[in-house]
Amino acid sequence: MENDIENKLKQRRYLVLITLMITGEIVFLLPFVVIRIFRPTFLKVFEISNLELGSAFSVYGIIAMISYFWGGPIADRFTAKKLIIISLLLTAMGGLYMALIPSISGMVVLYAFWGMSTILLYWAASIKAIRTFGGEQTQGWAFGMVDGGRGLIAAILGSVSVLLFDTFLTVEAEQATLTDLSKALSQIIYLFIGLVVFSVFLVWMVFPQEKESKNIGPKLSLKGVLAALKHRTIWLQGFIILCAYVGYKTTDDFSLYASDVLGYDDVKAARLATLSFWVRPIAAFGIGWLGDKWKASRAVNISFAVIVLGSVILASGRLKDSIGLWIIVTIALTSIGIYGLRGVYFALFKEADVPIKYIGSAAGVVSLIGYTPDVFFGPLMGYILDRSPGIAGHQHLFMVLTGFALLGWIASILFQKNVAKQST
């Protein structure tokens, strides 16, 4: 009887983690994945520059910063099931507006709205759920599995969406007019909206019914936030995530890099961007597994070292005249480091021994620090690319990535030293 109960609980754990894996990617399909895959097309259809798009991202980031701060206490107070369902529904509503191809001012308002819907209600709630259902001895595996699964879903959806986009175009990509591109992109957006709505039903069916937390009183409290701020390791973890997230944001450039530097058309450029997506599940699973076998902080060190190597190659500009295999290897190598970090950096909570009752607040604090690139990196990336068109702009961008990867490497070493001091 006890074995049956234990098996059912284990099955429920796995189902919840798989659902978090699915929703964790689907909630960001509309704000980010569309652009990551179809950036050259997106710029043409919406008739905006890289800098203007970066400005919309920046507004998203500003709202997200506020949302990260308050999202933690909200996640400690309300159930993950309720918060995630509301988040997904609101995000889908925003997608309906995006499909109308609004002006840049409309896009700015939309991204402000998405900053609230995807972060305030979803982010800390999902991190706390993974920490809760991931198992005490398998945190690296749990976070790696969720992010790796997100990568697998992104890769599948990315590849399928490129095929569908090619199908939706009634002419060859080289001959497509702005109207042709606009219709095809709108159909992709509607497809993604449908997936977001489907994920709502998935959460409703899979997540267990939980009582909302009463241990902090009937009102929201900053007690967990204040407790998290006292940990030096939390500040270092936040900076580690910041440097890692710069790498993640830089992957938005892969399709444009293929278009501007390698001369690929819109469809071929999108295909190269999806290569990075296929690397993500392997990297996140692998680095997450290493985090459990060794330590999460050591796996973080390795990942930053890999990013430094890959970004230096991309910044050198030598890929312009390289064969296709060398291009694929370099993109894959850089992606391994970037997505490996995403699979393990939240597992640092366990290594730092943060109390589970404050995980929502701790996730909010490190996210507030770590995801500041949502505010500054979009405009910075747009400025760099627009100021130096062609290969030079991309070289400068990857030089910036190299610098942040080196800083992240240093922060991870300091994190290890602080954890060692706490345990003595």
GROMACS .gro file of C-alpha atoms in nm, residues 31-371:
model
  341
   31PRO     CA    1   0.712   3.763  -2.664
   32PHE     CA    2   1.046   3.612  -2.763
   33VAL     CA    3   1.055   3.287  -2.960
   34VAL     CA    4   0.878   3.432  -3.265
   35ILE     CA    5   1.148   3.697  -3.291
   36ARG     CA    6   1.434   3.460  -3.211
   37ILE     CA    7   1.339   3.241  -3.509
   38PHE     CA    8   1.205   3.501  -3.753
   39ARG     CA    9   1.392   3.820  -3.659
   40PRO     CA   10   1.474   3.933  -4.019
   41THR     CA   11   1.110   3.872  -4.122
   42PHE     CA   12   0.977   4.036  -3.806
   43LEU     CA   13   1.175   4.356  -3.868
   44LYS     CA   14   1.041   4.377  -4.224
   45VAL     CA   15   0.677   4.303  -4.140
   46PHE     CA   16   0.655   4.538  -3.841
   47GLU     CA   17   0.869   4.795  -4.026
   48ILE     CA   18   1.093   4.863  -3.727
   49SER     CA   19   1.467   4.878  -3.666
   50ASN     CA   20   1.674   4.669  -3.428
   51LEU     CA   21   1.691   4.967  -3.190
   52GLU     CA   22   1.312   5.015  -3.190
   53LEU     CA   23   1.259   4.645  -3.122
   54GLY     CA   24   1.519   4.667  -2.846
   55SER     CA   25   1.323   4.957  -2.694
   56ALA     CA   26   1.010   4.740  -2.675
   57PHE     CA   27   1.219   4.471  -2.505
   58SER     CA   28   1.349   4.735  -2.265
   59VAL     CA   29   0.997   4.833  -2.158
   60TYR     CA   30   0.924   4.463  -2.104
   61GLY     CA   31   1.236   4.447  -1.890
   62ILE     CA   32   1.139   4.747  -1.675
   63ILE     CA   33   0.798   4.597  -1.598
   64ALA     CA   34   0.966   4.258  -1.544
   65MET     CA   35   1.203   4.407  -1.284
   66ILE     CA   36   0.908   4.530  -1.079
   67SER     CA   37   0.733   4.197  -1.136
   68TYR     CA   38   1.033   3.993  -1.022
   69PHE     CA   39   1.035   4.183  -0.692
   70TRP     CA   40   0.665   4.133  -0.618
   71GLY     CA   41   0.635   3.799  -0.794
   72GLY     CA   42   0.834   3.626  -0.520
   73PRO     CA   43   0.603   3.718  -0.229
   74ILE     CA   44   0.301   3.644  -0.451
   75ALA     CA   45   0.441   3.296  -0.527
   76ASP     CA   46   0.495   3.236  -0.154
   77ARG     CA   47   0.134   3.334  -0.084
   78PHE     CA   48  -0.074   3.186  -0.369
   79THR     CA   49  -0.069   2.845  -0.538
   80ALA     CA   50   0.143   2.790  -0.848
   81LYS     CA   51  -0.155   2.637  -1.030
   82LYS     CA   52  -0.368   2.950  -0.998
   83LEU     CA   53  -0.088   3.191  -1.089
   84ILE     CA   54   0.034   2.995  -1.392
   85ILE     CA   55  -0.316   2.956  -1.541
   86ILE     CA   56  -0.389   3.329  -1.513
   87SER     CA   57  -0.046   3.408  -1.661
   88LEU     CA   58  -0.102   3.189  -1.966
   89LEU     CA   59  -0.450   3.327  -2.035
   90LEU     CA   60  -0.333   3.688  -2.023
   91THR     CA   61  -0.030   3.611  -2.243
   92ALA     CA   62  -0.255   3.453  -2.507
   93MET     CA   63  -0.475   3.763  -2.507
   94GLY     CA   64  -0.169   3.972  -2.584
   95GLY     CA   65  -0.090   3.743  -2.877
   96LEU     CA   66  -0.424   3.827  -3.039
   97TYR     CA   67  -0.318   4.191  -3.049
   98MET     CA   68   0.028   4.104  -3.184
   99ALA     CA   69  -0.128   3.914  -3.475
  100LEU     CA   70  -0.285   4.241  -3.594
  101ILE     CA   71   0.070   4.372  -3.667
  102PRO     CA   72   0.046   4.688  -3.453
  103SER     CA   73   0.267   4.995  -3.477
  104ILE     CA   74   0.584   5.032  -3.270
  105SER     CA   75   0.391   5.229  -3.003
  106GLY     CA   76   0.142   4.944  -2.982
  107MET     CA   77   0.426   4.694  -2.951
  108VAL     CA   78   0.575   4.890  -2.663
  109VAL     CA   79   0.242   4.874  -2.476
  110LEU     CA   80   0.210   4.503  -2.559
  111TYR     CA   81   0.555   4.422  -2.423
  112ALA     CA   82   0.479   4.614  -2.105
  113PHE     CA   83   0.167   4.399  -2.066
  114TRP     CA   84   0.366   4.080  -2.130
  115GLY     CA   85   0.625   4.188  -1.873
  116MET     CA   86   0.347   4.162  -1.616
  117SER     CA   87   0.174   3.850  -1.747
  118THR     CA   88   0.484   3.633  -1.795
  119ILE     CA   89   0.688   3.744  -1.492
  120LEU     CA   90   0.467   3.872  -1.208
  121LEU     CA   91   0.235   3.572  -1.223
  122TYR     CA   92   0.445   3.296  -1.377
  123TRP     CA   93   0.816   3.314  -1.307
  124ALA     CA   94   0.868   3.281  -0.931
  125ALA     CA   95   0.570   3.045  -0.908
  126SER     CA   96   0.733   2.809  -1.158
  127ILE     CA   97   1.074   2.822  -0.985
  128LYS     CA   98   0.917   2.742  -0.649
  129ALA     CA   99   0.720   2.454  -0.804
  130ILE     CA  100   1.038   2.303  -0.954
  131ARG     CA  101   1.221   2.340  -0.623
  132THR     CA  102   0.926   2.177  -0.440
  133PHE     CA  103   0.866   1.885  -0.677
  134GLY     CA  104   1.228   1.836  -0.791
  135GLY     CA  105   1.351   1.628  -0.495
  136GLU     CA  106   1.611   1.724  -0.236
  137GLN     CA  107   1.898   1.529  -0.393
  138THR     CA  108   1.811   1.590  -0.757
  139GLN     CA  109   1.779   1.966  -0.790
  140GLY     CA  110   2.031   1.986  -1.075
  141TRP     CA  111   1.845   1.709  -1.256
  142ALA     CA  112   1.507   1.875  -1.198
  143PHE     CA  113   1.607   2.223  -1.318
  144GLY     CA  114   1.812   2.070  -1.600
  145MET     CA  115   1.523   1.849  -1.705
  146VAL     CA  116   1.275   2.136  -1.708
  147ASP     CA  117   1.499   2.372  -1.903
  148GLY     CA  118   1.627   2.092  -2.126
  149GLY     CA  119   1.268   1.993  -2.195
  150ARG     CA  120   1.187   2.354  -2.269
  151GLY     CA  121   1.471   2.349  -2.518
  152LEU     CA  122   1.342   2.032  -2.681
  153ILE     CA  123   0.995   2.184  -2.712
  154ALA     CA  124   1.145   2.505  -2.853
  155ALA     CA  125   1.350   2.306  -3.103
  156ILE     CA  126   1.050   2.105  -3.220
  157LEU     CA  127   0.823   2.408  -3.239
  158GLY     CA  128   1.097   2.613  -3.403
  159SER     CA  129   1.161   2.353  -3.673
  160VAL     CA  130   0.790   2.295  -3.733
  161SER     CA  131   0.717   2.668  -3.745
  162VAL     CA  132   0.992   2.722  -4.004
  163LEU     CA  133   0.843   2.446  -4.219
  164LEU     CA  134   0.495   2.594  -4.178
  165PHE     CA  135   0.620   2.945  -4.250
  166ASP     CA  136   0.774   2.817  -4.574
  167THR     CA  137   0.442   2.649  -4.653
  168PHE     CA  138   0.238   2.958  -4.571
  169LEU     CA  139   0.445   3.157  -4.821
  170THR     CA  140   0.281   3.114  -5.159
  171VAL     CA  141   0.607   3.201  -5.338
  172GLU     CA  142   0.977   3.133  -5.287
  173ALA     CA  143   1.125   3.318  -4.989
  174GLU     CA  144   1.351   3.527  -5.215
  175GLN     CA  145   1.047   3.650  -5.411
  176ALA     CA  146   0.807   3.706  -5.118
  177THR     CA  147   0.653   4.051  -5.088
  178LEU     CA  148   0.594   4.230  -4.757
  179THR     CA  149   0.228   4.125  -4.776
  180ASP     CA  150   0.327   3.759  -4.825
  181LEU     CA  151   0.563   3.773  -4.526
  182SER     CA  152   0.303   3.950  -4.310
  183LYS     CA  153   0.032   3.689  -4.376
  184ALA     CA  154   0.268   3.400  -4.310
  185LEU     CA  155   0.400   3.553  -3.986
  186SER     CA  156   0.046   3.624  -3.860
  187GLN     CA  157  -0.046   3.258  -3.912
  188ILE     CA  158   0.257   3.153  -3.706
  189ILE     CA  159   0.147   3.389  -3.429
  190TYR     CA  160  -0.206   3.242  -3.427
  191LEU     CA  161  -0.057   2.894  -3.407
  192PHE     CA  162   0.145   2.994  -3.101
  193ILE     CA  163  -0.164   3.150  -2.939
  194GLY     CA  164  -0.341   2.815  -2.975
  195LEU     CA  165  -0.053   2.638  -2.801
  196VAL     CA  166  -0.064   2.883  -2.509
  197VAL     CA  167  -0.437   2.821  -2.463
  198PHE     CA  168  -0.384   2.443  -2.480
  199SER     CA  169  -0.125   2.464  -2.201
  200VAL     CA  170  -0.387   2.622  -1.971
  201PHE     CA  171  -0.592   2.301  -1.984
  202LEU     CA  172  -0.276   2.098  -1.921
  203VAL     CA  173  -0.197   2.288  -1.600
  204TRP     CA  174  -0.558   2.259  -1.485
  205MET     CA  175  -0.553   1.879  -1.525
  206VAL     CA  176  -0.204   1.799  -1.392
  207PHE     CA  177  -0.126   2.033  -1.103
  208PRO     CA  178  -0.250   1.914  -0.763
  209GLN     CA  179  -0.492   2.121  -0.562
  210GLU     CA  180  -0.300   2.302  -0.289
  211LYS     CA  181  -0.401   2.523  -0.002
  212GLU     CA  182  -0.268   2.875  -0.026
  213SER     CA  183   0.007   2.952   0.225
  214LYS     CA  184  -0.109   3.079   0.562
  215ASN     CA  185   0.231   3.096   0.729
  216ILE     CA  186   0.289   3.457   0.628
  217GLY     CA  187  -0.055   3.586   0.717
  218PRO     CA  188  -0.345   3.688   0.500
  219LYS     CA  189  -0.152   3.972   0.335
  220LEU     CA  190   0.159   3.973   0.121
  221SER     CA  191   0.485   4.001   0.315
  222LEU     CA  192   0.843   4.100   0.231
  223LYS     CA  193   0.981   3.878   0.508
  224GLY     CA  194   1.117   3.625   0.258
  225VAL     CA  195   1.271   3.900   0.043
  226LEU     CA  196   1.453   4.049   0.342
  227ALA     CA  197   1.577   3.705   0.446
  228ALA     CA  198   1.708   3.637   0.094
  229LEU     CA  199   1.887   3.972   0.075
  230LYS     CA  200   2.098   3.878   0.378
  231HIS     CA  201   2.264   3.594   0.183
  232ARG     CA  202   2.578   3.704  -0.005
  233THR     CA  203   2.541   3.395  -0.222
  234ILE     CA  204   2.202   3.524  -0.341
  235TRP     CA  205   2.367   3.841  -0.473
  236LEU     CA  206   2.638   3.637  -0.646
  237GLN     CA  207   2.380   3.398  -0.790
  238GLY     CA  208   2.190   3.695  -0.925
  239PHE     CA  209   2.503   3.827  -1.098
  240ILE     CA  210   2.578   3.480  -1.238
  241ILE     CA  211   2.228   3.472  -1.390
  242LEU     CA  212   2.275   3.826  -1.526
  243CYS     CA  213   2.589   3.724  -1.717
  244ALA     CA  214   2.428   3.400  -1.833
  245TYR     CA  215   2.117   3.586  -1.949
  246VAL     CA  216   2.323   3.819  -2.165
  247GLY     CA  217   2.432   3.503  -2.346
  248TYR     CA  218   2.071   3.390  -2.383
  249LYS     CA  219   1.964   3.729  -2.519
  250THR     CA  220   2.252   3.717  -2.767
  251THR     CA  221   2.104   3.403  -2.926
  252ASP     CA  222   1.842   3.640  -3.073
  253ASP     CA  223   2.119   3.747  -3.311
  254PHE     CA  224   2.185   3.405  -3.464
  255SER     CA  225   1.925   3.435  -3.741
  256LEU     CA  226   2.022   3.795  -3.822
  257TYR     CA  227   2.390   3.693  -3.817
  258ALA     CA  228   2.310   3.427  -4.076
  259SER     CA  229   2.129   3.685  -4.288
  260ASP     CA  230   2.374   3.977  -4.262
  261VAL     CA  231   2.707   3.793  -4.245
  262LEU     CA  232   2.648   3.461  -4.419
  263GLY     CA  233   2.400   3.586  -4.682
  264TYR     CA  234   2.121   3.340  -4.595
  265ASP     CA  235   1.760   3.411  -4.700
  266ASP     CA  236   1.483   3.440  -4.437
  267VAL     CA  237   1.402   3.067  -4.430
  268LYS     CA  238   1.766   2.950  -4.420
  269ALA     CA  239   1.844   3.206  -4.148
  270ALA     CA  240   1.552   3.075  -3.940
  271ARG     CA  241   1.682   2.719  -3.983
  272LEU     CA  242   2.024   2.816  -3.846
  273ALA     CA  243   1.854   2.980  -3.546
  274THR     CA  244   1.666   2.657  -3.470
  275LEU     CA  245   2.000   2.471  -3.455
  276SER     CA  246   2.065   2.650  -3.126
  277PHE     CA  247   1.725   2.528  -3.002
  278TRP     CA  248   1.819   2.166  -3.068
  279VAL     CA  249   2.140   2.205  -2.866
  280ARG     CA  250   1.948   2.338  -2.566
  281PRO     CA  251   1.793   2.012  -2.435
  282ILE     CA  252   2.123   1.824  -2.461
  283ALA     CA  253   2.315   2.104  -2.287
  284ALA     CA  254   2.059   2.160  -2.011
  285PHE     CA  255   2.019   1.788  -1.935
  286GLY     CA  256   2.394   1.728  -1.948
  287ILE     CA  257   2.504   2.024  -1.738
  288GLY     CA  258   2.218   1.968  -1.491
  289TRP     CA  259   2.331   1.607  -1.448
  290LEU     CA  260   2.690   1.723  -1.394
  291GLY     CA  261   2.561   1.969  -1.134
  292ASP     CA  262   2.426   1.679  -0.926
  293LYS     CA  263   2.734   1.461  -0.978
  294TRP     CA  264   2.980   1.740  -0.893
  295LYS     CA  265   2.837   2.072  -0.776
  296ALA     CA  266   2.609   2.316  -0.952
  297SER     CA  267   2.870   2.591  -0.916
  298ARG     CA  268   3.136   2.379  -1.086
  299ALA     CA  269   2.902   2.309  -1.376
  300VAL     CA  270   2.845   2.687  -1.401
  301ASN     CA  271   3.222   2.742  -1.425
  302ILE     CA  272   3.253   2.500  -1.716
  303SER     CA  273   2.958   2.657  -1.899
  304PHE     CA  274   3.102   3.008  -1.881
  305ALA     CA  275   3.437   2.880  -2.010
  306VAL     CA  276   3.261   2.726  -2.312
  307ILE     CA  277   3.078   3.053  -2.385
  308VAL     CA  278   3.407   3.245  -2.379
  309LEU     CA  279   3.556   3.008  -2.635
  310GLY     CA  280   3.255   3.017  -2.868
  311SER     CA  281   3.197   3.393  -2.848
  312VAL     CA  282   3.564   3.467  -2.921
  313ILE     CA  283   3.536   3.266  -3.243
  314LEU     CA  284   3.215   3.447  -3.343
  315ALA     CA  285   3.369   3.785  -3.261
  316SER     CA  286   3.674   3.709  -3.475
  317GLY     CA  287   3.465   3.730  -3.794
  318ARG     CA  288   3.635   3.426  -3.946
  319LEU     CA  289   3.308   3.238  -3.996
  320LYS     CA  290   3.221   3.458  -4.296
  321ASP     CA  291   3.434   3.250  -4.531
  322SER     CA  292   3.401   2.920  -4.343
  323ILE     CA  293   3.237   2.600  -4.457
  324GLY     CA  294   2.891   2.514  -4.323
  325LEU     CA  295   3.020   2.251  -4.078
  326TRP     CA  296   3.249   2.500  -3.902
  327ILE     CA  297   2.958   2.746  -3.867
  328ILE     CA  298   2.735   2.474  -3.719
  329VAL     CA  299   3.005   2.362  -3.473
  330THR     CA  300   3.066   2.717  -3.349
  331ILE     CA  301   2.698   2.798  -3.302
  332ALA     CA  302   2.646   2.463  -3.128
  333LEU     CA  303   2.946   2.515  -2.898
  334THR     CA  304   2.833   2.861  -2.789
  335SER     CA  305   2.478   2.734  -2.737
  336ILE     CA  306   2.603   2.448  -2.515
  337GLY     CA  307   2.751   2.698  -2.271
  338ILE     CA  308   2.453   2.933  -2.282
  339TYR     CA  309   2.183   2.669  -2.238
  340GLY     CA  310   2.392   2.463  -1.997
  341LEU     CA  311   2.382   2.759  -1.758
  342ARG     CA  312   2.006   2.784  -1.787
  343GLY     CA  313   1.979   2.420  -1.685
  344VAL     CA  314   2.174   2.461  -1.362
  345TYR     CA  315   2.190   2.815  -1.224
  346PHE     CA  316   1.870   2.789  -1.018
  347ALA     CA  317   2.003   2.466  -0.865
  348LEU     CA  318   2.250   2.691  -0.682
  349PHE     CA  319   1.970   2.753  -0.428
  350LYS     CA  320   2.026   2.404  -0.288
  351GLU     CA  321   2.404   2.448  -0.275
  352ALA     CA  322   2.358   2.780  -0.091
  353ASP     CA  323   2.112   2.612   0.150
  354VAL     CA  324   1.828   2.865   0.102
  355PRO     CA  325   1.519   2.761   0.311
  356ILE     CA  326   1.245   2.622   0.086
  357LYS     CA  327   0.973   2.837   0.247
  358TYR     CA  328   1.151   3.144   0.105
  359ILE     CA  329   1.233   3.000  -0.237
  360GLY     CA  330   0.970   3.212  -0.411
  361SER     CA  331   1.114   3.531  -0.263
  362ALA     CA  332   1.473   3.418  -0.325
  363ALA     CA  333   1.383   3.344  -0.687
  364GLY     CA  334   1.235   3.692  -0.712
  365VAL     CA  335   1.551   3.855  -0.576
  366VAL     CA  336   1.799   3.669  -0.798
  367SER     CA  337   1.568   3.721  -1.097
  368LEU     CA  338   1.544   4.094  -1.022
  369ILE     CA  339   1.923   4.109  -1.042
  370GLY     CA  340   1.976   3.842  -1.305
  371TYR     CA  341   1.724   3.949  -1.565
   0.00000   0.00000   0.00000
